[in-house]
mmCIF file of C-alpha atoms and ligand atoms in Angstrom:
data_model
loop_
_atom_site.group_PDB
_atom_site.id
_atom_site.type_symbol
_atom_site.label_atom_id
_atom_site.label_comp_id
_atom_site.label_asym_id
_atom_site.label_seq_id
_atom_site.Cartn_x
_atom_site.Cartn_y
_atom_site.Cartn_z
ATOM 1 C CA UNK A 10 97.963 209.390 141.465
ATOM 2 C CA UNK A 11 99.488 210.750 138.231
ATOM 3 C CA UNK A 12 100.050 208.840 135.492
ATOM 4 C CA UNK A 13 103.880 208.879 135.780
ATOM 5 C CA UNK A 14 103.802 207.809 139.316
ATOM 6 C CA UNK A 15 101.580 204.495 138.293
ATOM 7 C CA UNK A 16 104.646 203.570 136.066
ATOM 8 C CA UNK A 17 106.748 203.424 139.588
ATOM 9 C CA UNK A 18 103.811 201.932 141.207
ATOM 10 C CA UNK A 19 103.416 198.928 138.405
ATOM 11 C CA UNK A 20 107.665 198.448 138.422
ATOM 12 C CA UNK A 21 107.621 197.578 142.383
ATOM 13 C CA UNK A 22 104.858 195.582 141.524
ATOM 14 C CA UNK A 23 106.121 193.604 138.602
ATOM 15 C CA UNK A 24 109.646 193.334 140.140
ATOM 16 C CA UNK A 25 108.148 191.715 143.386
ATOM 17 C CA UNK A 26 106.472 189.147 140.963
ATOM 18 C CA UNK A 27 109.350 188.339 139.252
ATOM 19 C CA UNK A 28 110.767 187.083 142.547
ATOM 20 C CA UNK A 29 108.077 185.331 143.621
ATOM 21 C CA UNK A 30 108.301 183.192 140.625
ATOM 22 C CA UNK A 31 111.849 182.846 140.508
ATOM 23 C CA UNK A 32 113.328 183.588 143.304
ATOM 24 C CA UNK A 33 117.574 184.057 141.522
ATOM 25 C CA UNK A 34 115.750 186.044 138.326
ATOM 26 C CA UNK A 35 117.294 189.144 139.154
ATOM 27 C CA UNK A 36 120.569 187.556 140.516
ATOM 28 C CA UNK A 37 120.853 185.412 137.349
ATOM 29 C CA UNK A 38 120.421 188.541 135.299
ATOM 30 C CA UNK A 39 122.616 190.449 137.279
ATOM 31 C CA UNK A 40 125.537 188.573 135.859
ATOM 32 C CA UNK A 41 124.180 187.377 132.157
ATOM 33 C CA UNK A 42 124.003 189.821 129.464
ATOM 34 C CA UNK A 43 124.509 187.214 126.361
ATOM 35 C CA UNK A 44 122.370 187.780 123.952
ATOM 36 C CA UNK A 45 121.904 186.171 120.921
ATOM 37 C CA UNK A 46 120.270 189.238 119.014
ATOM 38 C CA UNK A 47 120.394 192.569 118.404
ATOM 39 C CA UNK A 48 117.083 194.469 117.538
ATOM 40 C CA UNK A 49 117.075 196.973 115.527
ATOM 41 C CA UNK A 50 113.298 198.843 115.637
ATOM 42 C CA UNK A 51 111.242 201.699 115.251
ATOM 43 C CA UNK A 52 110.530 203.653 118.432
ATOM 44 C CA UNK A 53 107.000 203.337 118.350
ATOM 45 C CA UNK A 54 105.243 202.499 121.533
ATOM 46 C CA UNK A 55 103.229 199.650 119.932
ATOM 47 C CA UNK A 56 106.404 197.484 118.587
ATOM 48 C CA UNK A 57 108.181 196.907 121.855
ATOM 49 C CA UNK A 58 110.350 194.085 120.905
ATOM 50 C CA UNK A 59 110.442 191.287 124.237
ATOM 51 C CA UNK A 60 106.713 191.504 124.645
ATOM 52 C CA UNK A 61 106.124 191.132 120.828
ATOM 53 C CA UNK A 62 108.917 188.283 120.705
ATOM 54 C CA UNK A 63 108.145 187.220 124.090
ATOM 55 C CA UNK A 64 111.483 187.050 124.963
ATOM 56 C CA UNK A 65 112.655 187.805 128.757
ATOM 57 C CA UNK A 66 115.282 190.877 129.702
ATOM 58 C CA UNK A 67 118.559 189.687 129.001
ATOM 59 C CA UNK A 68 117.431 187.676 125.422
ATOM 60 C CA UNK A 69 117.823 190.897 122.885
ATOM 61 C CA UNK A 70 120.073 194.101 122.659
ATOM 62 C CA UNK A 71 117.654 197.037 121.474
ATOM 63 C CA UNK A 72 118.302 200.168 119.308
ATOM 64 C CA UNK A 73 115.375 202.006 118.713
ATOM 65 C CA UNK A 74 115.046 204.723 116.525
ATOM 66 C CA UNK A 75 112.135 206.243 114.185
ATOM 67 C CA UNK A 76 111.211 204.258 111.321
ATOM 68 C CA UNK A 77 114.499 201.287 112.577
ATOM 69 C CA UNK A 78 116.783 202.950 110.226
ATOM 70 C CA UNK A 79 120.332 202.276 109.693
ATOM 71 C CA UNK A 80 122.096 205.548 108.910
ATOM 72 C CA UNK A 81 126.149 204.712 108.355
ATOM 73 C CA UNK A 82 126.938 208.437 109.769
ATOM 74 C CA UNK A 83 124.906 207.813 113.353
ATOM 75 C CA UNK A 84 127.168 207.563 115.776
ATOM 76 C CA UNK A 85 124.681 206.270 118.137
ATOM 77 C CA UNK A 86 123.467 203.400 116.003
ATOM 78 C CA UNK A 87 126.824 202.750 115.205
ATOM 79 C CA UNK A 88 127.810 202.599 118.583
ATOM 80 C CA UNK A 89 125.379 200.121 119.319
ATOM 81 C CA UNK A 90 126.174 197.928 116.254
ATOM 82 C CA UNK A 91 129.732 197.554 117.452
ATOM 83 C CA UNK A 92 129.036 197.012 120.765
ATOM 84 C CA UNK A 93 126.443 194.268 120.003
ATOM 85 C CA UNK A 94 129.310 192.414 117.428
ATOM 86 C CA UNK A 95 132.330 192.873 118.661
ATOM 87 C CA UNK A 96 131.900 192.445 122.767
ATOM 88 C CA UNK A 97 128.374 190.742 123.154
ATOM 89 C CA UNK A 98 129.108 188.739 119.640
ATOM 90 C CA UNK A 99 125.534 188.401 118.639
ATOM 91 C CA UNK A 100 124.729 185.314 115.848
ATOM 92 C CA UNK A 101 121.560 187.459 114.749
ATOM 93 C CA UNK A 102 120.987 191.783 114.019
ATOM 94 C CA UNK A 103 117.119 191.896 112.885
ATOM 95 C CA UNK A 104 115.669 195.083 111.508
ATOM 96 C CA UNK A 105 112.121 194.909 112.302
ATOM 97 C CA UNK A 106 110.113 197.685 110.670
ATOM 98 C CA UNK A 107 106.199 197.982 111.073
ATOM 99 C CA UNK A 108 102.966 197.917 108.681
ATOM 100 C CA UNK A 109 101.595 201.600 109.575
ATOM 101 C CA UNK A 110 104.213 203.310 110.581
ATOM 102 C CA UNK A 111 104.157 207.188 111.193
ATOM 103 C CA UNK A 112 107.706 207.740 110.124
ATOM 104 C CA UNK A 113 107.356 206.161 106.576
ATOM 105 C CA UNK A 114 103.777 207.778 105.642
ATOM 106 C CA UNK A 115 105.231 211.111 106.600
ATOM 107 C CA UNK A 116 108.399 210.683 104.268
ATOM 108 C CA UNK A 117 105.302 210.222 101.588
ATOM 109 C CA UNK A 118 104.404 213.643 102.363
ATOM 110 C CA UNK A 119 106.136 216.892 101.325
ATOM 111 C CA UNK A 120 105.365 217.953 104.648
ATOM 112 C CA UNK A 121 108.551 220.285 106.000
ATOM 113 C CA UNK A 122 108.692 218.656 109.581
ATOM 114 C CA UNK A 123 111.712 220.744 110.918
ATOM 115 C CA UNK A 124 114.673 218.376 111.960
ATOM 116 C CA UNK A 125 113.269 215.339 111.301
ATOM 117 C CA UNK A 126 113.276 215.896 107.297
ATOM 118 C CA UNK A 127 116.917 215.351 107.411
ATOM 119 C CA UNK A 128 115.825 211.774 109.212
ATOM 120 C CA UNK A 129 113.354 210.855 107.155
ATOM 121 C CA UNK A 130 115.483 211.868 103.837
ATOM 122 C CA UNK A 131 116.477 208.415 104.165
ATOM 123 C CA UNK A 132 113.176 206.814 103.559
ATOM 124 C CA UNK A 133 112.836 209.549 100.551
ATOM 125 C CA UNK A 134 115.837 208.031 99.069
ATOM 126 C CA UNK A 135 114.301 204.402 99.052
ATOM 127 C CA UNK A 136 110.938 205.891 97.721
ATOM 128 C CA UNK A 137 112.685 207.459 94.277
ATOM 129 C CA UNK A 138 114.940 204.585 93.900
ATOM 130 C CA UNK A 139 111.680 202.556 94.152
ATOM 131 C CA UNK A 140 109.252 205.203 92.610
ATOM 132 C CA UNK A 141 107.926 203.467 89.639
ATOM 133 C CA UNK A 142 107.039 200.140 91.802
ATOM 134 C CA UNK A 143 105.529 202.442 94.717
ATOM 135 C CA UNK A 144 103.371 204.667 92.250
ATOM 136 C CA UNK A 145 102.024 201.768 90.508
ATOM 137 C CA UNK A 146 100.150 200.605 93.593
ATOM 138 C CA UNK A 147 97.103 203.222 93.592
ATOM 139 C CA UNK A 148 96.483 202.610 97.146
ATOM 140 C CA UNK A 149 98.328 205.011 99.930
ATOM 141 C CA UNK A 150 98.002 202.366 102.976
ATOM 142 C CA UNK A 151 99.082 199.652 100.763
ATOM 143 C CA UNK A 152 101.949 201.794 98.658
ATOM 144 C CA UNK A 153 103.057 202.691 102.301
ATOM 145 C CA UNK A 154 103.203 198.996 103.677
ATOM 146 C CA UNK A 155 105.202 198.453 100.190
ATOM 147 C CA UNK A 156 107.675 201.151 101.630
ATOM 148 C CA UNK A 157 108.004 199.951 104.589
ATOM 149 C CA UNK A 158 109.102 196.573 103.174
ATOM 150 C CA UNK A 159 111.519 198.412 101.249
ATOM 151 C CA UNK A 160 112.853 200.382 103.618
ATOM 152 C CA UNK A 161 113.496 197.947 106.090
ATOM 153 C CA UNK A 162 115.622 195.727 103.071
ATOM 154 C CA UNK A 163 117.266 198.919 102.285
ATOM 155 C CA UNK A 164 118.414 198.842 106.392
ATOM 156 C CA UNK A 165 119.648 195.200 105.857
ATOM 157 C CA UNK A 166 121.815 196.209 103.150
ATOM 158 C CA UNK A 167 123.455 199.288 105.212
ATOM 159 C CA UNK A 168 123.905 197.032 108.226
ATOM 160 C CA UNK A 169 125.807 194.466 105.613
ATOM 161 C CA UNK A 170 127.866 197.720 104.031
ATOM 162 C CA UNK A 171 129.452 198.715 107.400
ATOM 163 C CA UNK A 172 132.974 197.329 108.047
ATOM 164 C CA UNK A 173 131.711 195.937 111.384
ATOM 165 C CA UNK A 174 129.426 193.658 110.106
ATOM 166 C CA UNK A 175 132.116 192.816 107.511
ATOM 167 C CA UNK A 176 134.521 192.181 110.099
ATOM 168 C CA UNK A 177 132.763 189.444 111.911
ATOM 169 C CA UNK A 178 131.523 188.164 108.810
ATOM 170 C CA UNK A 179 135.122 187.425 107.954
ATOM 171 C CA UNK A 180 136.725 186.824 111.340
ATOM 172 C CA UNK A 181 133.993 184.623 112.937
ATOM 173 C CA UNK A 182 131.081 183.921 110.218
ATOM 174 C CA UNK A 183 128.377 186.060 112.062
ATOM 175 C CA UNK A 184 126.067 187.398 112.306
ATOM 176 C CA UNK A 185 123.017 186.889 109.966
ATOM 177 C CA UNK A 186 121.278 189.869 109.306
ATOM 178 C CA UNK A 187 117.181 190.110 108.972
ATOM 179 C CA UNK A 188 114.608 192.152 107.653
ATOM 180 C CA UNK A 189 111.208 191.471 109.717
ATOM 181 C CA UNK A 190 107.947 193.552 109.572
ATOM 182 C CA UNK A 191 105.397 193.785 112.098
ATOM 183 C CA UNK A 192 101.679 194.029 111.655
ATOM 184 C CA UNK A 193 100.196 195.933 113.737
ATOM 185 C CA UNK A 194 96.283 194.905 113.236
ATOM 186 C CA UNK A 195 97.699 191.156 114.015
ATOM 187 C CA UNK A 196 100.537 191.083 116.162
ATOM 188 C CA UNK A 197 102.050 188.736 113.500
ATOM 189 C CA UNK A 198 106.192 189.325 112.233
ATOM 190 C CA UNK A 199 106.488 188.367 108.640
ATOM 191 C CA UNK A 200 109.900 187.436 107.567
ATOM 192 C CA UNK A 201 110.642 189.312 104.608
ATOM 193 C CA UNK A 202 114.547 189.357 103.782
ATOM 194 C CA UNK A 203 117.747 187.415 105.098
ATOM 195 C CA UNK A 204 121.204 187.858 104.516
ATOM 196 C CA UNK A 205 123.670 185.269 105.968
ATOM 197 C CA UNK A 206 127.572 186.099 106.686
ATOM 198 C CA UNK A 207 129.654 186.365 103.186
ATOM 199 C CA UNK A 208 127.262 187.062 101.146
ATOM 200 C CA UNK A 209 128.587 189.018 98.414
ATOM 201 C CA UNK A 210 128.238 192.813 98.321
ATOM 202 C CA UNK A 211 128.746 195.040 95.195
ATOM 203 C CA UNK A 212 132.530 195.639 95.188
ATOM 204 C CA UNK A 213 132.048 199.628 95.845
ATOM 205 C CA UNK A 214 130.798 198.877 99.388
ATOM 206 C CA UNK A 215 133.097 195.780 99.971
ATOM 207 C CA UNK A 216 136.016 196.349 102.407
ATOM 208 C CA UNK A 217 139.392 195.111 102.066
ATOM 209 C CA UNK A 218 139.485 193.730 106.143
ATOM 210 C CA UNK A 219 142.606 192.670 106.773
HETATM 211 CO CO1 LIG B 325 107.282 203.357 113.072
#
């Protein structure tokens, strides 16, 4: 057996004992998508957000990208944001960054990557706004964990700056926005940042929604 065909293997036998346990789960899910969150996180295989929030399919909408970053000119993030707002009207958006991860240590680097420098340019930009904190912490592991925590308020604040969020802030109150990171040695989310609807934003990235 290849390892790709043990993946189709394990689904038959996980969806088989789904049903056996409940016998309407896939029924009930059929017709419920109503979740309360949207989860923003990195695409690393060790942060996969049910399992680590044991929540069941059909609890969170998921956008994964490298290093959970909110980029105002990605179409596909944006895409998701809207959809998770405006039609599935989450209460909650979480950014959930991680203690270790790949994408921040290599935007410590000057390491020219190919495509994914113009990605990680993002996480440069929060390390020179943040330079003198960062370089006062001698240690790299910790000085990237410091980053990370940055980077993932820095995500917060775009996800605030959009219109979208503005929007529903206005029209409805929601959502609350949250910056979470993830420990990997633990398994434990720590609750770093969190921004509730209306809270004021620097007039330059305020929008007049009528
Ligand atoms: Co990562």
């Amino acid at each position: 057996m290849t390892p790709y065909e043990k993946l189709l293997i394990e689904n038959k036998i996980w969806a088989k004992a789904r049903v056996e346990e409940d016998r309407d789960f896939f029924h009930r899910l059929l017709k419920l998508q109503t979740p309360e969150f949207l989860w923003i996180g990195c695409s690393d295989s060790r942060v996969p957000a049910n399992e680590i929030t044991n929540t069941a399919p059909g609890e969170i909408f998921v956008h994964r990208n490298i290093a959970n970053l909110v980029v105002h000119t990605d179409l596909n993030l944006l895409s998701v944001l809207q959809y998770a707002v405006e039609v599935l009207k989450v209460k909650h958006i979480i950014v959930c960054g991680h203690y270790g991860c790949g994408g921040v240590r290599a935007a410590m680097t000057q390491n020219d990557l190919g495509l994914i420098n113009k990605w990680l340019r993002n996480i440069k930009d929060t390390y020179y706004y943040n330079k003198k904190e960062l370089e006062a912490i001698a240690d790299i592991d910790q000085r990237a964990d410091r980053l990370t925590e940055l980077s993932v308020m820095d995500q917060v604040m775009n996800l605030a700056q959009t219109s979208i969020v503005q929007r529903a802030w206005k029209e409805e109150s929601r959502p609350t926005l949250h910056g979470w990171v993830y420990r990997l040695t633990d398994g434990v989310l720590h609750d770093l940042v969190k921004m509730m609807p209306n809270t004021p934003l620097d007039p330059v990235y305020q929008y007049d929604i009528k």
